[in-house]
mmCIF file of C-alpha atoms in Angstrom:
data_model
loop_
_atom_site.group_PDB
_atom_site.id
_atom_site.type_symbol
_atom_site.label_atom_id
_atom_site.label_comp_id
_atom_site.label_asym_id
_atom_site.label_seq_id
_atom_site.Cartn_x
_atom_site.Cartn_y
_atom_site.Cartn_z
ATOM 1 C CA UNK A 960 0.000 0.000 0.000
ATOM 2 C CA UNK A 961 1.347 3.367 -0.969
ATOM 3 C CA UNK A 962 -0.041 6.880 -1.163
ATOM 4 C CA UNK A 963 1.809 9.352 -3.389
ATOM 5 C CA UNK A 964 1.235 13.078 -3.006
ATOM 6 C CA UNK A 965 1.279 15.942 -5.457
ATOM 7 C CA UNK A 966 0.265 19.580 -5.103
ATOM 8 C CA UNK A 967 -1.381 21.966 -7.517
ATOM 9 C CA UNK A 968 -1.361 25.252 -5.638
ATOM 10 C CA UNK A 969 -3.208 24.540 -2.368
ATOM 11 C CA UNK A 970 -4.857 21.358 -3.641
ATOM 12 C CA UNK A 971 -3.417 18.056 -2.453
ATOM 13 C CA UNK A 972 -3.739 15.163 -4.883
ATOM 14 C CA UNK A 973 -3.435 11.818 -3.102
ATOM 15 C CA UNK A 974 -2.786 8.874 -5.396
ATOM 16 C CA UNK A 975 -3.718 5.708 -3.537
ATOM 17 C CA UNK A 976 -2.253 2.455 -4.831
ATOM 18 C CA UNK A 977 -3.745 -0.973 -4.021
ATOM 19 C CA UNK A 978 -6.886 -2.349 -2.391
ATOM 20 C CA UNK A 979 -8.612 -0.227 0.246
ATOM 21 C CA UNK A 980 -9.976 -2.528 2.945
ATOM 22 C CA UNK A 981 -9.882 -2.767 6.731
ATOM 23 C CA UNK A 982 -6.292 -4.064 6.558
ATOM 24 C CA UNK A 983 -4.894 -1.220 4.450
ATOM 25 C CA UNK A 984 -7.062 1.640 5.699
ATOM 26 C CA UNK A 985 -5.019 2.320 8.850
ATOM 27 C CA UNK A 986 -1.840 2.904 6.833
ATOM 28 C CA UNK A 987 -3.679 5.091 4.293
ATOM 29 C CA UNK A 988 -5.290 7.121 7.072
ATOM 30 C CA UNK A 989 -1.937 7.706 8.810
ATOM 31 C CA UNK A 990 -0.131 8.677 5.581
ATOM 32 C CA UNK A 991 -2.881 11.109 4.650
ATOM 33 C CA UNK A 992 -3.300 12.635 8.092
ATOM 34 C CA UNK A 993 0.453 13.253 8.414
ATOM 35 C CA UNK A 994 0.492 14.982 5.046
ATOM 36 C CA UNK A 995 -2.599 17.081 5.844
ATOM 37 C CA UNK A 996 -1.193 18.064 9.240
ATOM 38 C CA UNK A 997 2.198 18.982 7.802
ATOM 39 C CA UNK A 998 1.139 20.829 4.632
ATOM 40 C CA UNK A 999 -2.349 22.042 5.557
ATOM 41 C CA UNK A 1000 -3.852 21.836 2.037
ATOM 42 C CA UNK A 1001 -7.052 23.706 1.249
ATOM 43 C CA UNK A 1002 -8.569 21.095 -1.080
ATOM 44 C CA UNK A 1003 -8.103 17.363 -1.554
ATOM 45 C CA UNK A 1004 -8.420 15.148 -4.624
ATOM 46 C CA UNK A 1005 -8.307 11.353 -4.309
ATOM 47 C CA UNK A 1006 -6.725 9.824 -7.413
ATOM 48 C CA UNK A 1007 -8.272 6.319 -7.497
ATOM 49 C CA UNK A 1008 -6.676 5.126 -10.745
ATOM 50 C CA UNK A 1009 -4.643 2.426 -8.970
ATOM 51 C CA UNK A 1010 -7.426 1.257 -6.636
ATOM 52 C CA UNK A 1011 -8.987 -1.923 -8.023
ATOM 53 C CA UNK A 1012 -10.977 -2.839 -4.923
ATOM 54 C CA UNK A 1013 -12.574 -0.954 -2.066
ATOM 55 C CA UNK A 1014 -15.067 -2.046 0.599
ATOM 56 C CA UNK A 1015 -16.983 -0.058 3.208
ATOM 57 C CA UNK A 1016 -13.810 0.353 5.306
ATOM 58 C CA UNK A 1017 -12.603 2.626 2.498
ATOM 59 C CA UNK A 1018 -15.796 4.671 2.723
ATOM 60 C CA UNK A 1019 -14.899 5.365 6.366
ATOM 61 C CA UNK A 1020 -11.430 6.599 5.342
ATOM 62 C CA UNK A 1021 -12.746 8.869 2.576
ATOM 63 C CA UNK A 1022 -15.482 10.269 4.826
ATOM 64 C CA UNK A 1023 -13.011 10.964 7.620
ATOM 65 C CA UNK A 1024 -10.774 13.016 5.299
ATOM 66 C CA UNK A 1025 -13.860 14.735 3.857
ATOM 67 C CA UNK A 1026 -14.798 15.931 7.346
ATOM 68 C CA UNK A 1027 -11.285 17.299 7.932
ATOM 69 C CA UNK A 1028 -11.069 19.222 4.658
ATOM 70 C CA UNK A 1029 -14.711 20.335 4.424
ATOM 71 C CA UNK A 1030 -14.576 21.381 8.087
ATOM 72 C CA UNK A 1031 -11.913 23.916 7.119
ATOM 73 C CA UNK A 1032 -13.994 25.168 4.181
ATOM 74 C CA UNK A 1033 -12.074 23.168 1.546
ATOM 75 C CA UNK A 1034 -13.357 21.098 -1.371
ATOM 76 C CA UNK A 1035 -12.865 17.389 -1.948
ATOM 77 C CA UNK A 1036 -13.166 15.265 -5.081
ATOM 78 C CA UNK A 1037 -12.305 11.870 -6.572
ATOM 79 C CA UNK A 1038 -10.836 11.153 -9.991
ATOM 80 C CA UNK A 1039 -10.271 8.077 -12.199
ATOM 81 C CA UNK A 1040 -12.683 5.932 -10.210
ATOM 82 C CA UNK A 1041 -12.989 2.289 -11.333
ATOM 83 C CA UNK A 1042 -16.464 0.651 -11.636
ATOM 84 C CA UNK A 1043 -16.291 -1.472 -8.443
ATOM 85 C CA UNK A 1044 -15.193 1.527 -6.379
ATOM 86 C CA UNK A 1045 -17.812 3.765 -8.013
ATOM 87 C CA UNK A 1046 -20.518 1.232 -7.220
ATOM 88 C CA UNK A 1047 -19.713 1.056 -3.501
ATOM 89 C CA UNK A 1048 -19.517 4.865 -3.320
ATOM 90 C CA UNK A 1049 -22.995 5.070 -4.883
ATOM 91 C CA UNK A 1050 -24.476 2.518 -2.468
ATOM 92 C CA UNK A 1051 -23.099 4.494 0.463
ATOM 93 C CA UNK A 1052 -24.243 7.844 -1.001
ATOM 94 C CA UNK A 1053 -20.684 9.166 -1.090
ATOM 95 C CA UNK A 1054 -20.981 10.755 -4.526
ATOM 96 C CA UNK A 1055 -23.467 13.248 -3.054
ATOM 97 C CA UNK A 1056 -20.699 14.838 -0.991
ATOM 98 C CA UNK A 1057 -17.532 13.830 -2.842
ATOM 99 C CA UNK A 1058 -17.998 14.523 -6.576
ATOM 100 C CA UNK A 1059 -16.281 12.256 -9.109
ATOM 101 C CA UNK A 1060 -14.396 13.743 -12.072
ATOM 102 C CA UNK A 1061 -12.645 12.124 -14.986
ATOM 103 C CA UNK A 1062 -9.195 13.513 -14.366
ATOM 104 C CA UNK A 1063 -7.059 15.981 -12.447
ATOM 105 C CA UNK A 1064 -7.640 18.884 -14.813
ATOM 106 C CA UNK A 1065 -11.430 18.580 -14.660
ATOM 107 C CA UNK A 1066 -11.416 18.208 -10.863
ATOM 108 C CA UNK A 1067 -9.185 21.261 -10.350
ATOM 109 C CA UNK A 1068 -11.350 23.376 -12.669
ATOM 110 C CA UNK A 1069 -14.494 22.414 -10.749
ATOM 111 C CA UNK A 1070 -12.885 23.021 -7.375
ATOM 112 C CA UNK A 1071 -11.864 26.530 -8.536
ATOM 113 C CA UNK A 1072 -15.402 27.347 -9.639
ATOM 114 C CA UNK A 1073 -16.865 26.534 -6.232
ATOM 115 C CA UNK B 811 -30.994 -29.365 -2.979
ATOM 116 C CA UNK B 812 -28.041 -31.173 -4.507
ATOM 117 C CA UNK B 813 -24.671 -29.618 -3.718
ATOM 118 C CA UNK B 814 -22.530 -29.523 -6.871
ATOM 119 C CA UNK B 815 -19.357 -28.323 -5.200
ATOM 120 C CA UNK B 816 -18.204 -27.180 -1.776
ATOM 121 C CA UNK B 817 -15.128 -25.651 -0.159
ATOM 122 C CA UNK B 818 -14.157 -24.735 3.379
ATOM 123 C CA UNK B 819 -11.546 -22.193 4.405
ATOM 124 C CA UNK B 820 -10.394 -21.514 7.957
ATOM 125 C CA UNK B 821 -7.962 -18.787 8.951
ATOM 126 C CA UNK B 822 -6.832 -16.722 11.900
ATOM 127 C CA UNK B 823 -8.631 -13.419 12.441
ATOM 128 C CA UNK B 824 -5.876 -11.256 10.979
ATOM 129 C CA UNK B 825 -6.677 -8.311 8.749
ATOM 130 C CA UNK B 826 -4.007 -9.545 6.301
ATOM 131 C CA UNK B 827 -6.366 -12.460 5.545
ATOM 132 C CA UNK B 828 -9.238 -10.242 4.308
ATOM 133 C CA UNK B 829 -7.737 -9.951 0.842
ATOM 134 C CA UNK B 830 -6.819 -13.660 0.827
ATOM 135 C CA UNK B 831 -10.350 -14.704 1.849
ATOM 136 C CA UNK B 832 -12.204 -12.650 -0.758
ATOM 137 C CA UNK B 833 -9.794 -13.788 -3.497
ATOM 138 C CA UNK B 834 -10.257 -17.480 -2.593
ATOM 139 C CA UNK B 835 -14.062 -17.202 -2.623
ATOM 140 C CA UNK B 836 -13.966 -15.295 -5.927
ATOM 141 C CA UNK B 837 -11.756 -18.003 -7.449
ATOM 142 C CA UNK B 838 -14.210 -20.686 -6.261
ATOM 143 C CA UNK B 839 -17.241 -18.787 -7.571
ATOM 144 C CA UNK B 840 -15.503 -18.235 -10.938
ATOM 145 C CA UNK B 841 -16.573 -21.758 -11.996
ATOM 146 C CA UNK B 842 -20.145 -20.409 -12.304
ATOM 147 C CA UNK B 843 -18.874 -18.094 -15.047
ATOM 148 C CA UNK B 844 -20.002 -14.824 -13.427
ATOM 149 C CA UNK B 845 -19.522 -11.419 -15.031
ATOM 150 C CA UNK B 846 -16.678 -9.241 -13.723
ATOM 151 C CA UNK B 847 -19.281 -7.109 -11.980
ATOM 152 C CA UNK B 848 -20.887 -10.119 -10.259
ATOM 153 C CA UNK B 849 -17.484 -11.364 -9.134
ATOM 154 C CA UNK B 850 -16.694 -7.910 -7.689
ATOM 155 C CA UNK B 851 -19.995 -8.018 -5.808
ATOM 156 C CA UNK B 852 -19.155 -11.392 -4.250
ATOM 157 C CA UNK B 853 -15.648 -10.215 -3.304
ATOM 158 C CA UNK B 854 -17.013 -7.078 -1.677
ATOM 159 C CA UNK B 855 -19.717 -8.934 0.282
ATOM 160 C CA UNK B 856 -17.161 -11.498 1.550
ATOM 161 C CA UNK B 857 -14.775 -8.697 2.501
ATOM 162 C CA UNK B 858 -17.514 -7.032 4.569
ATOM 163 C CA UNK B 859 -18.480 -10.261 6.362
ATOM 164 C CA UNK B 860 -14.865 -11.203 7.131
ATOM 165 C CA UNK B 861 -14.054 -7.674 8.312
ATOM 166 C CA UNK B 862 -17.063 -7.798 10.658
ATOM 167 C CA UNK B 863 -15.840 -11.123 12.101
ATOM 168 C CA UNK B 864 -12.355 -9.692 12.725
ATOM 169 C CA UNK B 865 -13.319 -6.257 14.065
ATOM 170 C CA UNK B 866 -16.600 -6.981 15.831
ATOM 171 C CA UNK B 867 -16.613 -10.753 16.430
ATOM 172 C CA UNK B 868 -13.071 -11.038 17.754
ATOM 173 C CA UNK B 869 -12.506 -7.307 18.403
ATOM 174 C CA UNK B 870 -9.148 -7.667 16.595
ATOM 175 C CA UNK B 871 -8.078 -10.457 18.997
ATOM 176 C CA UNK B 872 -7.399 -14.119 18.263
ATOM 177 C CA UNK B 873 -9.943 -16.507 16.853
ATOM 178 C CA UNK B 874 -10.690 -18.436 13.702
ATOM 179 C CA UNK B 875 -12.899 -17.326 10.849
ATOM 180 C CA UNK B 876 -14.498 -20.098 8.791
ATOM 181 C CA UNK B 877 -15.857 -19.679 5.283
ATOM 182 C CA UNK B 878 -17.890 -22.395 3.593
ATOM 183 C CA UNK B 879 -18.981 -21.887 0.000
ATOM 184 C CA UNK B 880 -21.397 -24.223 -1.778
ATOM 185 C CA UNK B 881 -22.389 -24.267 -5.396
ATOM 186 C CA UNK B 882 -25.946 -25.455 -5.999
ATOM 187 C CA UNK B 883 -26.964 -25.259 -9.637
ATOM 188 C CA UNK B 884 -26.327 -21.710 -10.834
ATOM 189 C CA UNK B 885 -26.225 -20.319 -7.282
ATOM 190 C CA UNK B 886 -23.680 -19.950 -4.528
ATOM 191 C CA UNK B 887 -24.208 -20.062 -0.782
ATOM 192 C CA UNK B 888 -21.427 -18.412 1.216
ATOM 193 C CA UNK B 889 -21.272 -18.923 4.981
ATOM 194 C CA UNK B 890 -18.946 -16.767 7.108
ATOM 195 C CA UNK B 891 -18.669 -17.880 10.744
ATOM 196 C CA UNK B 892 -16.889 -16.666 13.823
ATOM 197 C CA UNK B 893 -16.966 -17.790 17.434
ATOM 198 C CA UNK B 894 -16.565 -14.296 18.758
ATOM 199 C CA UNK B 895 -18.642 -12.064 20.986
ATOM 200 C CA UNK B 896 -21.823 -12.139 18.882
ATOM 201 C CA UNK B 897 -24.204 -9.320 17.987
ATOM 202 C CA UNK B 898 -26.497 -7.978 20.723
ATOM 203 C CA UNK B 899 -29.054 -6.411 18.384
ATOM 204 C CA UNK B 900 -29.028 -7.855 14.854
ATOM 205 C CA UNK B 901 -31.760 -5.514 13.577
ATOM 206 C CA UNK B 902 -29.776 -2.446 14.687
ATOM 207 C CA UNK B 903 -26.541 -3.857 13.218
ATOM 208 C CA UNK B 904 -28.241 -4.269 9.827
ATOM 209 C CA UNK B 905 -29.353 -0.630 9.673
ATOM 210 C CA UNK B 906 -27.388 1.595 7.265
ATOM 211 C CA UNK B 907 -24.840 3.831 9.023
ATOM 212 C CA UNK B 908 -25.108 1.874 12.281
ATOM 213 C CA UNK B 909 -21.763 1.238 13.934
ATOM 214 C CA UNK B 910 -20.981 -0.045 17.395
ATOM 215 C CA UNK B 911 -17.486 1.420 17.082
ATOM 216 C CA UNK B 912 -17.821 5.076 16.019
ATOM 217 C CA UNK B 913 -14.322 5.787 17.355
ATOM 218 C CA UNK B 914 -12.849 3.582 14.589
ATOM 219 C CA UNK B 915 -14.132 5.746 11.705
ATOM 220 C CA UNK B 916 -16.298 2.893 10.420
ATOM 221 C CA UNK B 917 -18.932 3.728 7.829
ATOM 222 C CA UNK B 918 -21.583 1.414 9.279
ATOM 223 C CA UNK B 919 -22.445 0.236 5.770
ATOM 224 C CA UNK B 920 -21.166 -3.362 5.934
ATOM 225 C CA UNK B 921 -24.532 -5.153 6.071
ATOM 226 C CA UNK B 922 -26.079 -2.716 3.571
ATOM 227 C CA UNK B 923 -23.299 -3.557 1.105
ATOM 228 C CA UNK B 924 -23.771 -7.320 1.660
ATOM 229 C CA UNK B 925 -27.545 -6.980 1.176
ATOM 230 C CA UNK B 926 -27.121 -4.881 -1.968
ATOM 231 C CA UNK B 927 -24.593 -7.181 -3.625
ATOM 232 C CA UNK B 928 -26.085 -10.564 -2.686
ATOM 233 C CA UNK B 929 -29.616 -11.877 -3.362
ATOM 234 C CA UNK B 930 -30.241 -12.823 0.256
ATOM 235 C CA UNK B 931 -28.372 -12.336 3.551
ATOM 236 C CA UNK B 932 -29.237 -14.170 6.775
ATOM 237 C CA UNK B 933 -27.627 -13.393 10.127
ATOM 238 C CA UNK B 934 -27.619 -15.721 13.118
ATOM 239 C CA UNK B 935 -25.864 -14.554 16.248
ATOM 240 C CA UNK B 936 -25.746 -15.316 19.936
ATOM 241 C CA UNK B 937 -23.865 -13.126 22.395
ATOM 242 C CA UNK B 938 -20.806 -15.025 23.651
ATOM 243 C CA UNK B 939 -21.233 -17.819 21.081
ATOM 244 C CA UNK B 940 -20.557 -16.200 17.729
ATOM 245 C CA UNK B 941 -22.052 -15.064 14.450
ATOM 246 C CA UNK B 942 -22.931 -16.868 11.229
ATOM 247 C CA UNK B 943 -23.689 -14.918 8.068
ATOM 248 C CA UNK B 944 -25.255 -16.808 5.142
ATOM 249 C CA UNK B 945 -25.326 -15.106 1.773
ATOM 250 C CA UNK B 946 -26.890 -16.381 -1.444
ATOM 251 C CA UNK B 947 -26.447 -15.276 -5.016
ATOM 252 C CA UNK B 948 -27.642 -16.681 -8.346
ATOM 253 C CA UNK B 949 -25.779 -16.261 -11.608
ATOM 254 C CA UNK B 950 -28.000 -16.245 -14.619
ATOM 255 C CA UNK B 951 -26.380 -18.003 -17.524
ATOM 256 C CA UNK B 952 -27.400 -16.353 -20.786
#
């Protein structure tokens, strides 16, 4: 499990690699929280291109980061979401609060407009 | 009902085994020639049931999780059992967003996901004895 970070201005793009389940979610949560604490980004984009599987444990991780960023007035989005991950997000109603965009460019444009 | 095939898997309640368990069940179910989407649904439902056994049944302590999968015609029955602490209130546990461990950042959507992805989900549980989840799914051959 790895999470790679990239910044576009004050927007943090977190590229998660591997399955997101109960086993991996602790490591993802710690990596992300350290980065957020250290760099204090305004917005957050989850790049899900390398996530082939996610269960409801992953929903907990995404929601937790949503609360952190949205609580500070920031925006949050997901990009490059695979069908299985999209499906579980829909069941849990996540797409109502974390919009899904095709790619980084589209997500950044939409975050700016908000 | 005639059982066409059956497998049993038993493993220690370690989170490392969640990925192993869902992959084994998916490989077993593959003989029914499911679509990729159906296979993803089975994997996700198994992952939820096994995670529940590890986090809630054994509260991340030691114990064994047993999975039995049976193929009957074009359907699969998947049983996930633990001998952990059991569920006090099954109806509450099955409600969307319900979690008995809010401090763990759980979504409370485990049973909802199982019920959405499988045709039928039955839960038997006794406090102090353990929990058995039975899930059924049919695969329509075109």
